[in-house]
PDB file of C-alpha atoms in Angstrom:
ATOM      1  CA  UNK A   1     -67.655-103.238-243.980  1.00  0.00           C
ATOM      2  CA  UNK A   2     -68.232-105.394-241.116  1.00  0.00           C
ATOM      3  CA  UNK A   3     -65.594-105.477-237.956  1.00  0.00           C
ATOM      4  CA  UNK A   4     -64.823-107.372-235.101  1.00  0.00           C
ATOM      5  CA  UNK A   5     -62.687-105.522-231.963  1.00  0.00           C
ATOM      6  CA  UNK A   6     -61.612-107.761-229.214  1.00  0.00           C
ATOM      7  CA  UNK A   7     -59.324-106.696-226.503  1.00  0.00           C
ATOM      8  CA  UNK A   8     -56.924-106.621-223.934  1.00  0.00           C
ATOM      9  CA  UNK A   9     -54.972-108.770-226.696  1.00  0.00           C
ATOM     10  CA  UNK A  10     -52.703-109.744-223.725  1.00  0.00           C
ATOM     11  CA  UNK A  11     -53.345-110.541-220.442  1.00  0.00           C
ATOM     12  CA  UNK A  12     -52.058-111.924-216.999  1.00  0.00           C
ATOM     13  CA  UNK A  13     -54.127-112.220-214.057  1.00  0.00           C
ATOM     14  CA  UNK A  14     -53.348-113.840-210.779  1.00  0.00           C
ATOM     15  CA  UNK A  15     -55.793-116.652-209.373  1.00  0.00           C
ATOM     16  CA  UNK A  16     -58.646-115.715-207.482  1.00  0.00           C
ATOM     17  CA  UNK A  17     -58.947-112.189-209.359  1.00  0.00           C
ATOM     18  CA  UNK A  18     -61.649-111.684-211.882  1.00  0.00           C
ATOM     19  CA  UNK A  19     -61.944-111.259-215.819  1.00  0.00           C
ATOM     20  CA  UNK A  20     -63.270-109.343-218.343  1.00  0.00           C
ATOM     21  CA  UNK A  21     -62.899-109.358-221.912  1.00  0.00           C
ATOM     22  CA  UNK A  22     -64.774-107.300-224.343  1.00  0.00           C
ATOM     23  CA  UNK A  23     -65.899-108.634-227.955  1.00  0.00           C
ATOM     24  CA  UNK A  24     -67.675-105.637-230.512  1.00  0.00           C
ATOM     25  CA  UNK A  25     -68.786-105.923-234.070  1.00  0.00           C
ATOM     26  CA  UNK A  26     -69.018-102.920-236.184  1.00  0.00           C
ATOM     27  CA  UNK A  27     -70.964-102.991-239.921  1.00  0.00           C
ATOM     28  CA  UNK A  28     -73.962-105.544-238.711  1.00  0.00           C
ATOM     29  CA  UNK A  29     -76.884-106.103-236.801  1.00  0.00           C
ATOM     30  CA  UNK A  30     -78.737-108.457-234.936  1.00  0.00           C
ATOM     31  CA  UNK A  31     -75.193-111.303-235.832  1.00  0.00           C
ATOM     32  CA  UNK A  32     -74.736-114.497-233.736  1.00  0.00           C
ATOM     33  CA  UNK A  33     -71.789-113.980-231.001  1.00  0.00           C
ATOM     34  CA  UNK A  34     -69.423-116.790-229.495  1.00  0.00           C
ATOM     35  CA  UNK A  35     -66.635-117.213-227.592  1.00  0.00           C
ATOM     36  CA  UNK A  36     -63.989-120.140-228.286  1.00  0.00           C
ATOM     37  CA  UNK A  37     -60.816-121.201-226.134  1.00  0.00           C
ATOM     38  CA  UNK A  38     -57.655-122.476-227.191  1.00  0.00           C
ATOM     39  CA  UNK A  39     -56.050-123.930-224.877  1.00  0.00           C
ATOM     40  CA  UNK A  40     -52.378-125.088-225.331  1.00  0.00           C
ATOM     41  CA  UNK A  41     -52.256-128.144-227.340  1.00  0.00           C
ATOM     42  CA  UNK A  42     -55.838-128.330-227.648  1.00  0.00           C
ATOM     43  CA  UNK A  43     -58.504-127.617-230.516  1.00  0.00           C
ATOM     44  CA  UNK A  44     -60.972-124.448-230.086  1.00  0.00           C
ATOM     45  CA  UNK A  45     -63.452-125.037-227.748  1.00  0.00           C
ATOM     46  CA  UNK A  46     -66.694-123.592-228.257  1.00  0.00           C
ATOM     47  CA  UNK A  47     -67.796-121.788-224.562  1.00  0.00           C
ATOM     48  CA  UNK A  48     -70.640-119.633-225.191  1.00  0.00           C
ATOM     49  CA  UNK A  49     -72.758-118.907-227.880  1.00  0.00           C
ATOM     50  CA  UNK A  50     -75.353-115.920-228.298  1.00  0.00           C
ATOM     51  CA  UNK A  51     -78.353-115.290-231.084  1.00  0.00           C
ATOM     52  CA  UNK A  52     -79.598-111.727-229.206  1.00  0.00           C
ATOM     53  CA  UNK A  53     -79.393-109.485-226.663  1.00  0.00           C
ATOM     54  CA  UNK A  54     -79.554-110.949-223.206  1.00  0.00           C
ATOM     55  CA  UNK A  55     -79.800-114.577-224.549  1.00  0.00           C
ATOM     56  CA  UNK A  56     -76.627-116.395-224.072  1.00  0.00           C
ATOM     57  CA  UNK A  57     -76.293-120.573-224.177  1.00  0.00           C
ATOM     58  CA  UNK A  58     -73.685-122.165-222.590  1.00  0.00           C
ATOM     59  CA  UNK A  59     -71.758-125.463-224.411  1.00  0.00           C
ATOM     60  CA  UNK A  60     -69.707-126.815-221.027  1.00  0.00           C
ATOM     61  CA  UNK A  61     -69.995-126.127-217.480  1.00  0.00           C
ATOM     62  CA  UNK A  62     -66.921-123.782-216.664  1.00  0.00           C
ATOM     63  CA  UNK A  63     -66.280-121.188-214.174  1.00  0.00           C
ATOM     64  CA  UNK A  64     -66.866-118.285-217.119  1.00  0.00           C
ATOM     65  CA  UNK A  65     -69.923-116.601-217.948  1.00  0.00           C
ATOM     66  CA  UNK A  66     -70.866-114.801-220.865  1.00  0.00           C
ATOM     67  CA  UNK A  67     -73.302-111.372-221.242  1.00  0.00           C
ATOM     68  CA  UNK A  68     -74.617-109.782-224.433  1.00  0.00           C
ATOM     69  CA  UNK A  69     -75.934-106.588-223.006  1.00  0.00           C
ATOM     70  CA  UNK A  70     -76.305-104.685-226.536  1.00  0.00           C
ATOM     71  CA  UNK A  71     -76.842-106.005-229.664  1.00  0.00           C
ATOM     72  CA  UNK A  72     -73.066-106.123-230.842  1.00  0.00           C
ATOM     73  CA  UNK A  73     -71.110-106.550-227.498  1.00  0.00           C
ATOM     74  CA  UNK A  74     -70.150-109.719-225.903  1.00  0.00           C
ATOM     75  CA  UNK A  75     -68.574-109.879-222.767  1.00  0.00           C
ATOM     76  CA  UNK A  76     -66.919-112.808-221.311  1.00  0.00           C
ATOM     77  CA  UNK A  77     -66.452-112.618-217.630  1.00  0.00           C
ATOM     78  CA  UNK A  78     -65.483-114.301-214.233  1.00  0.00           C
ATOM     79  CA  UNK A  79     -65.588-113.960-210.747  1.00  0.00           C
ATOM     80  CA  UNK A  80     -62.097-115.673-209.803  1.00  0.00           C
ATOM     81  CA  UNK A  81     -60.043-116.862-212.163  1.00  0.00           C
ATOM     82  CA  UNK A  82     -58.611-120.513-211.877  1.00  0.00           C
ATOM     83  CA  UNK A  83     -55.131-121.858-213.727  1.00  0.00           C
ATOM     84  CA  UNK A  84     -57.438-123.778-215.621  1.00  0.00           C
ATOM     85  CA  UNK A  85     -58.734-120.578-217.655  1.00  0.00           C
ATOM     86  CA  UNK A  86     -55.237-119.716-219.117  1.00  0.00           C
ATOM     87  CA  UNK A  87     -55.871-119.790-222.853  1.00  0.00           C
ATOM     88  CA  UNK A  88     -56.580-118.020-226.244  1.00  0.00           C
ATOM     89  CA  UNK A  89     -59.651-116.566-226.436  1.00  0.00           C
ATOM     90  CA  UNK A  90     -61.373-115.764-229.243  1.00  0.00           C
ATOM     91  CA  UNK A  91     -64.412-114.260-230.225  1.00  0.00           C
ATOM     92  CA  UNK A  92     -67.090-114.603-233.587  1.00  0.00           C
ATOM     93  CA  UNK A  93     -69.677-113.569-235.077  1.00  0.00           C
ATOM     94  CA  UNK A  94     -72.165-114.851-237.782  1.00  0.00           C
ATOM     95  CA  UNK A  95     -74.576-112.985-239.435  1.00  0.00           C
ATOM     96  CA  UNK A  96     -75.563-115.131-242.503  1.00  0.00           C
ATOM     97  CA  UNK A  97     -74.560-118.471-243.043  1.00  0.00           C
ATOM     98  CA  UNK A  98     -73.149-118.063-246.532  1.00  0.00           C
ATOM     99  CA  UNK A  99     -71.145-115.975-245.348  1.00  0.00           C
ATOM    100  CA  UNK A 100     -69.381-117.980-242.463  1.00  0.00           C
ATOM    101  CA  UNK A 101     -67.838-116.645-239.619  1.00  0.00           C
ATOM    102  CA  UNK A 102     -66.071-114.062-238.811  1.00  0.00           C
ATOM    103  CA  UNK A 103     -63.129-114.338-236.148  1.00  0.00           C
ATOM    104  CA  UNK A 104     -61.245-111.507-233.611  1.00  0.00           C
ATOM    105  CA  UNK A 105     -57.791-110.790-233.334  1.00  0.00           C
ATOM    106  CA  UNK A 106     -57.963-113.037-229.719  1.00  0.00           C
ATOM    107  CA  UNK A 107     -56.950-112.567-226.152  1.00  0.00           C
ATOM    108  CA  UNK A 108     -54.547-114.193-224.644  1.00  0.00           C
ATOM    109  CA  UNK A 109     -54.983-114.721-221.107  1.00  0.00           C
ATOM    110  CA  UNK A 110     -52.141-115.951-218.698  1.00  0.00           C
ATOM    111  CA  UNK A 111     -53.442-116.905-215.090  1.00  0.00           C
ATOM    112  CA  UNK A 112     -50.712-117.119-212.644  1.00  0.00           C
TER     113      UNK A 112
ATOM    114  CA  UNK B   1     -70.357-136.986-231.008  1.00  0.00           C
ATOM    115  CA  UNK B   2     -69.561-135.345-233.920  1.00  0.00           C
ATOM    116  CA  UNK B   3     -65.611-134.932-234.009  1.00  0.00           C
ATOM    117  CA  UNK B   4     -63.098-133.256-237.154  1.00  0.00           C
ATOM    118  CA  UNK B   5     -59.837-135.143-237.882  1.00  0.00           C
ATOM    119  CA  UNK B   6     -57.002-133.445-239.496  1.00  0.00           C
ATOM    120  CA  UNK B   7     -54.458-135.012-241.151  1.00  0.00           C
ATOM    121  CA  UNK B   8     -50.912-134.868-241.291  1.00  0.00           C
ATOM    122  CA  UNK B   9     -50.378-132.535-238.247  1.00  0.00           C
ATOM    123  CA  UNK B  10     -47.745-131.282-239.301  1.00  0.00           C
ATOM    124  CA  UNK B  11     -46.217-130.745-242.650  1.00  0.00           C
ATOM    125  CA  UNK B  12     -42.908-129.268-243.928  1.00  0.00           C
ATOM    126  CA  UNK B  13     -42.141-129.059-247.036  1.00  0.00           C
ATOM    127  CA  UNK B  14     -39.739-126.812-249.867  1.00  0.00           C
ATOM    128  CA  UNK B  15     -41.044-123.866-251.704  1.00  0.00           C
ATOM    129  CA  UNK B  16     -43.061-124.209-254.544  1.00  0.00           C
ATOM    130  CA  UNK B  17     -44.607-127.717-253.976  1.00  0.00           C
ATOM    131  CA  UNK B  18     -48.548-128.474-253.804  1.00  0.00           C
ATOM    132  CA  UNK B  19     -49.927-129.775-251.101  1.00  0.00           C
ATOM    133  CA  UNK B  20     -53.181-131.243-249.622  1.00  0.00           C
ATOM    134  CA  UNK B  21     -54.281-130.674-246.734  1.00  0.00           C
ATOM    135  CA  UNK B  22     -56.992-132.888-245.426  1.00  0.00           C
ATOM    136  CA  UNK B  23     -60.180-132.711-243.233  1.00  0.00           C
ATOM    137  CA  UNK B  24     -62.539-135.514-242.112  1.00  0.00           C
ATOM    138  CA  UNK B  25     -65.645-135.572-240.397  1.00  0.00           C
ATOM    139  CA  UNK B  26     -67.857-138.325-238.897  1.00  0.00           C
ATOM    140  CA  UNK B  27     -71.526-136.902-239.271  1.00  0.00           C
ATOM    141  CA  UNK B  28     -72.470-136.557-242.514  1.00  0.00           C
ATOM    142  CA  UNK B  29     -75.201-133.908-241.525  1.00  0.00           C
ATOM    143  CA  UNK B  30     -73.060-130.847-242.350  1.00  0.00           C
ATOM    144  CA  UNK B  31     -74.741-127.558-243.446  1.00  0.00           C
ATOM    145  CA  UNK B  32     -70.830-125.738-244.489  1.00  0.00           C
ATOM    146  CA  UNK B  33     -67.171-126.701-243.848  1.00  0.00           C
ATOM    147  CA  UNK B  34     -64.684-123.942-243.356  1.00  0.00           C
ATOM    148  CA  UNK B  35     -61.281-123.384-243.990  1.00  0.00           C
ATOM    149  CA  UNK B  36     -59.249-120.762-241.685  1.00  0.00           C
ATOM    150  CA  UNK B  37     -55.639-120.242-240.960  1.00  0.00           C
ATOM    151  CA  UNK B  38     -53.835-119.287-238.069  1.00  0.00           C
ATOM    152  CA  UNK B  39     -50.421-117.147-237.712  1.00  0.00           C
ATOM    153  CA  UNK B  40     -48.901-117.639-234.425  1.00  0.00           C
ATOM    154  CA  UNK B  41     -50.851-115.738-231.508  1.00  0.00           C
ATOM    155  CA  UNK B  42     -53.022-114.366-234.082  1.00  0.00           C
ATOM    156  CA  UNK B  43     -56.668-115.327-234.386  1.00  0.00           C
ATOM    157  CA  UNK B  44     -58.544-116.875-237.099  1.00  0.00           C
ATOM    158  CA  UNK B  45     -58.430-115.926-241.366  1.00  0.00           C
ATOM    159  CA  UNK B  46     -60.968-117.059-243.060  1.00  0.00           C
ATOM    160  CA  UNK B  47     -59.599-118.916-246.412  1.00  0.00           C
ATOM    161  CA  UNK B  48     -62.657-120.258-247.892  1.00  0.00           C
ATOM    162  CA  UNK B  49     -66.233-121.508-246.972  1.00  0.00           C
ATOM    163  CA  UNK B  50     -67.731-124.542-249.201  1.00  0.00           C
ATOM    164  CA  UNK B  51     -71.697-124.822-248.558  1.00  0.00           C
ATOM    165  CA  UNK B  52     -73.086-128.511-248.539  1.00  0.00           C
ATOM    166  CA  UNK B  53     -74.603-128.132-251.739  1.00  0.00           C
ATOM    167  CA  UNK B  54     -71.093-127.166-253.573  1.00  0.00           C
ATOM    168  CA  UNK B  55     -68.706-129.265-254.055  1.00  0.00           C
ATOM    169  CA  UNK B  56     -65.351-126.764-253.770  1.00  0.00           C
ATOM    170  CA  UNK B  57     -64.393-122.899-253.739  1.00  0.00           C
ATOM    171  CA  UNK B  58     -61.614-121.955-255.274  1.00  0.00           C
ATOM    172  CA  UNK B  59     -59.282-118.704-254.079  1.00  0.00           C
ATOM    173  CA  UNK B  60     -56.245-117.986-255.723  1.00  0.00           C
ATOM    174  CA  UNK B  61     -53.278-120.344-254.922  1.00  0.00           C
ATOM    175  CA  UNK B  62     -56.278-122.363-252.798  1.00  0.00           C
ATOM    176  CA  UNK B  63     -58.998-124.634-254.072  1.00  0.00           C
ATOM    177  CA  UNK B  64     -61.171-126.554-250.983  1.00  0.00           C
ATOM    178  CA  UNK B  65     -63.484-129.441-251.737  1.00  0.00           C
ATOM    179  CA  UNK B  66     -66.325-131.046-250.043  1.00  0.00           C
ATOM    180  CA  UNK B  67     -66.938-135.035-250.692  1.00  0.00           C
ATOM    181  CA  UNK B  68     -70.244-135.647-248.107  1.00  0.00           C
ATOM    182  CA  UNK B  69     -70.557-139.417-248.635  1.00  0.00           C
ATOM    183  CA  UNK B  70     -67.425-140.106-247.787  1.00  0.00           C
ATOM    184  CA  UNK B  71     -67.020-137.311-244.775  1.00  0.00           C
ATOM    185  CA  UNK B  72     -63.931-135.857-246.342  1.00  0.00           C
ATOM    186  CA  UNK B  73     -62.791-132.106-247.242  1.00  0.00           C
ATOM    187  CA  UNK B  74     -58.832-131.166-248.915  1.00  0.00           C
ATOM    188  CA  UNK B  75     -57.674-127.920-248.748  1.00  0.00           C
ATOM    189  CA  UNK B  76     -55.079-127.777-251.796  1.00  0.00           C
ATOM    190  CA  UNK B  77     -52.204-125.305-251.896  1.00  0.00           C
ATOM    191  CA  UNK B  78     -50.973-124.683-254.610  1.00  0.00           C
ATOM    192  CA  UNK B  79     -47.383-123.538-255.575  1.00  0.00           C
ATOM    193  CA  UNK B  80     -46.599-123.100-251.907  1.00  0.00           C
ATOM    194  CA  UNK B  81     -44.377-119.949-250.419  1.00  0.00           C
ATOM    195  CA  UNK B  82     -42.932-119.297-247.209  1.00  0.00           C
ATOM    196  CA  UNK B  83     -45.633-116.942-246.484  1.00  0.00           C
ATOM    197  CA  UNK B  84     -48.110-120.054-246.688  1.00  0.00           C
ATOM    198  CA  UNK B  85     -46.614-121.110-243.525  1.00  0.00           C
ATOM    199  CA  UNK B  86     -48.928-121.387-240.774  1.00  0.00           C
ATOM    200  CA  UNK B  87     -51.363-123.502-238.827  1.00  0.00           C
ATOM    201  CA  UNK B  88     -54.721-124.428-241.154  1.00  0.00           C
ATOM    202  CA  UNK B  89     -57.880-125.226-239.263  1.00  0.00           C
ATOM    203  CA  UNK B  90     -61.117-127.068-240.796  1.00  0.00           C
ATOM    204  CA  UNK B  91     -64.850-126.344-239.278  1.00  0.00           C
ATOM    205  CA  UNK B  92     -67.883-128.169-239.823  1.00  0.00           C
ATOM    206  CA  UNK B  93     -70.812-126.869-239.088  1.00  0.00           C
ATOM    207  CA  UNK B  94     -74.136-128.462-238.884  1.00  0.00           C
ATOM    208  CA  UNK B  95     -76.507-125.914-239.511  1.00  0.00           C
ATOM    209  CA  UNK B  96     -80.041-126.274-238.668  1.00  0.00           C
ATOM    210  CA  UNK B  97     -80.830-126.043-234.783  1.00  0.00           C
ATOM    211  CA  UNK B  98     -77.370-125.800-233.965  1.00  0.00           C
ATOM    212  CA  UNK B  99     -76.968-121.842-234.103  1.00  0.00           C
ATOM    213  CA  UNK B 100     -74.022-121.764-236.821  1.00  0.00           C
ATOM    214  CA  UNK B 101     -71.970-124.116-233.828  1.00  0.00           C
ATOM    215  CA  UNK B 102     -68.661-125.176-235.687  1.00  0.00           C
ATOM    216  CA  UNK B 103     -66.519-128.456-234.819  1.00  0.00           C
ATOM    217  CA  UNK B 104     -62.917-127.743-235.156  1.00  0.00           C
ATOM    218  CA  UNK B 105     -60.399-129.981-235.910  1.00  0.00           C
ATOM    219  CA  UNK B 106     -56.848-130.186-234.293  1.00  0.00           C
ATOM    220  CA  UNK B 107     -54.939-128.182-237.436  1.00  0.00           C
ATOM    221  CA  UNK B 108     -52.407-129.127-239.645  1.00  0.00           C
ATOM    222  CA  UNK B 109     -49.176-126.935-238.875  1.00  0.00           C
ATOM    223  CA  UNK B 110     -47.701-126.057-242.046  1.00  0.00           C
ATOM    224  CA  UNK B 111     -43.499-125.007-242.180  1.00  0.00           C
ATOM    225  CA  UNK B 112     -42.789-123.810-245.828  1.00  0.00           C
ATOM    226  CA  UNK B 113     -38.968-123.498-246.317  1.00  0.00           C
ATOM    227  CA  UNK B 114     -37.238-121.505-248.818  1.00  0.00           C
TER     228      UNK B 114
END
C-alpha cells in the first residue's frame, strides 16, 4: 500500500534561519508531488507542484523553494525564513487521477 | 479565476441529525471534486472523490454529489456523531493541463454535540 511520511510535524524557527522539510512516498512510482500552506484563517494554498525528478513549477512567487531530487522525495526549503512563512504545511501526491490525492500528516511551522 | 465557496462555515448541530454540506464552484471545466476532512492540526482524509462523469459516491454514513451545470457539489452526512466533528474541505480540480492542481475552498467547521 501506498504511504506518505512528512516530518518534523512541529516546528519553530527564528527569522533569518533556514528550512527544511522532507515529504516521501512509499508504494508508488513516478506520482505527482505538491506542497500546500495553510495559513491561519486562510484556505490551502497550492506552493509548488512537481510531475518528476528535478522538475518542479512554482504557483506564487514566495521566498520557498521546492527540490525533487529522487523520484519520491520532495523537499521544501528556504534560505531565511520570514514571519510570513508560519503555517501548516502539507504535502501530496497523485499518481492516477481516479484515485485523487493523497495528503501527509503536515508540518507545522512557527517562525518567531 | 477559478475560486470554491463553502457554505455554512460553520455548523453545529445535535447528534444524530443529517446534514448537507455544500460546495460551489465557478468554472464549470472540472475534471473531479474531492471531499477531505480535517481533525485539528492533523492533515488531510480523504472522504470521497466524484469524477466529472459521475454524478455522486457514496461511503457509509456519506453520500457526495456532483451537479456541473449548476457548479454545485453536497457532501451529506448522514445520522451524524460526535466523532463526525471536524473541519470538511471541497477540491476541484480541473484536470487536463493543470497537473491534478486542486482549488480548495474555505471549509465548513463542523461541532457535533452529544
Amino acid at each position: 500500500s501506498q504511504t506518505i511520511h512528512q516530518w518534523p510535524a512541529t516546528l519553530v524557527q527564528p527569522v533569518g534561519s533556514p528550512l527544511s522539510l522532507e515529504c516521501t512516498v512509499e508504494g508508488t512510482s513516478n506520482p505527482n508531488l505538491y506542497w500546500y500552506r495553510q495559513a491561519a484563517g486562510r484556505g490551502l494554498q497550492l506552493l509548488f507542484y512537481s510531475v518528476g525528478i528535478g522538475q518542479i513549477s512554482s504557483e506564487v512567487p514566495q521566498n520557498l523553494s521546492a527540490s525533487r531530487p529522487q523520484d519520491r522525495q520532495f523537499i521544501l526549503s528556504s534560505k531565511k525564513l520570514l514571519l510570513s512563512d508560519s503555517g501548516f504545511y502539507l504535502c501530496a501526491w497523485m499518481r492516477q487521477v481516479v484515485y485523487g490525492y493523497t495528503f501527509g500528516s503536515g508540518t507545522r511551522l512557527t517562525v518567531v | 479565476k477559478q475560486e470554491v465557496t463553502q457554505i455554512p462555515a460553520a455548523l453545529s448541530v445535535p447528534e444524530g441529525e443529517n446534514l448537507v454540506l455544500n460546495c460551489s464552484f465557478t468554472d464549470s471545466a472540472i475534471y473531479n471534486l474531492q471531499w477531505f476532512r480535517q481533525d485539528p492540526g492533523k492533515g488531510l482524509t480523504s472522504l470521497l472523490l466524484i469524477q466529472s462523469s459521475q454524478r455522486e459516491q457514496t461511503s457509509g454514513r456519506l453520500n457526495a454529489s456532483l451537479d456541473k451545470s449548476s457548479g454545485r457539489s453536497t457532501l451529506y452526512i448522514a445520522a451524524s456523531q460526535p466523532g463526525d466533528s471536524a473541519t470538511y474541505l471541497c477540491a476541484r480540480w480541473a484536470g487536463g493541463t493543470s497537473y491534478g492542481k486542486l482549488t480548495f475552498g474555505q471549509g465548513t467547521i463542523l461541532t457535533v454535540h452529544p
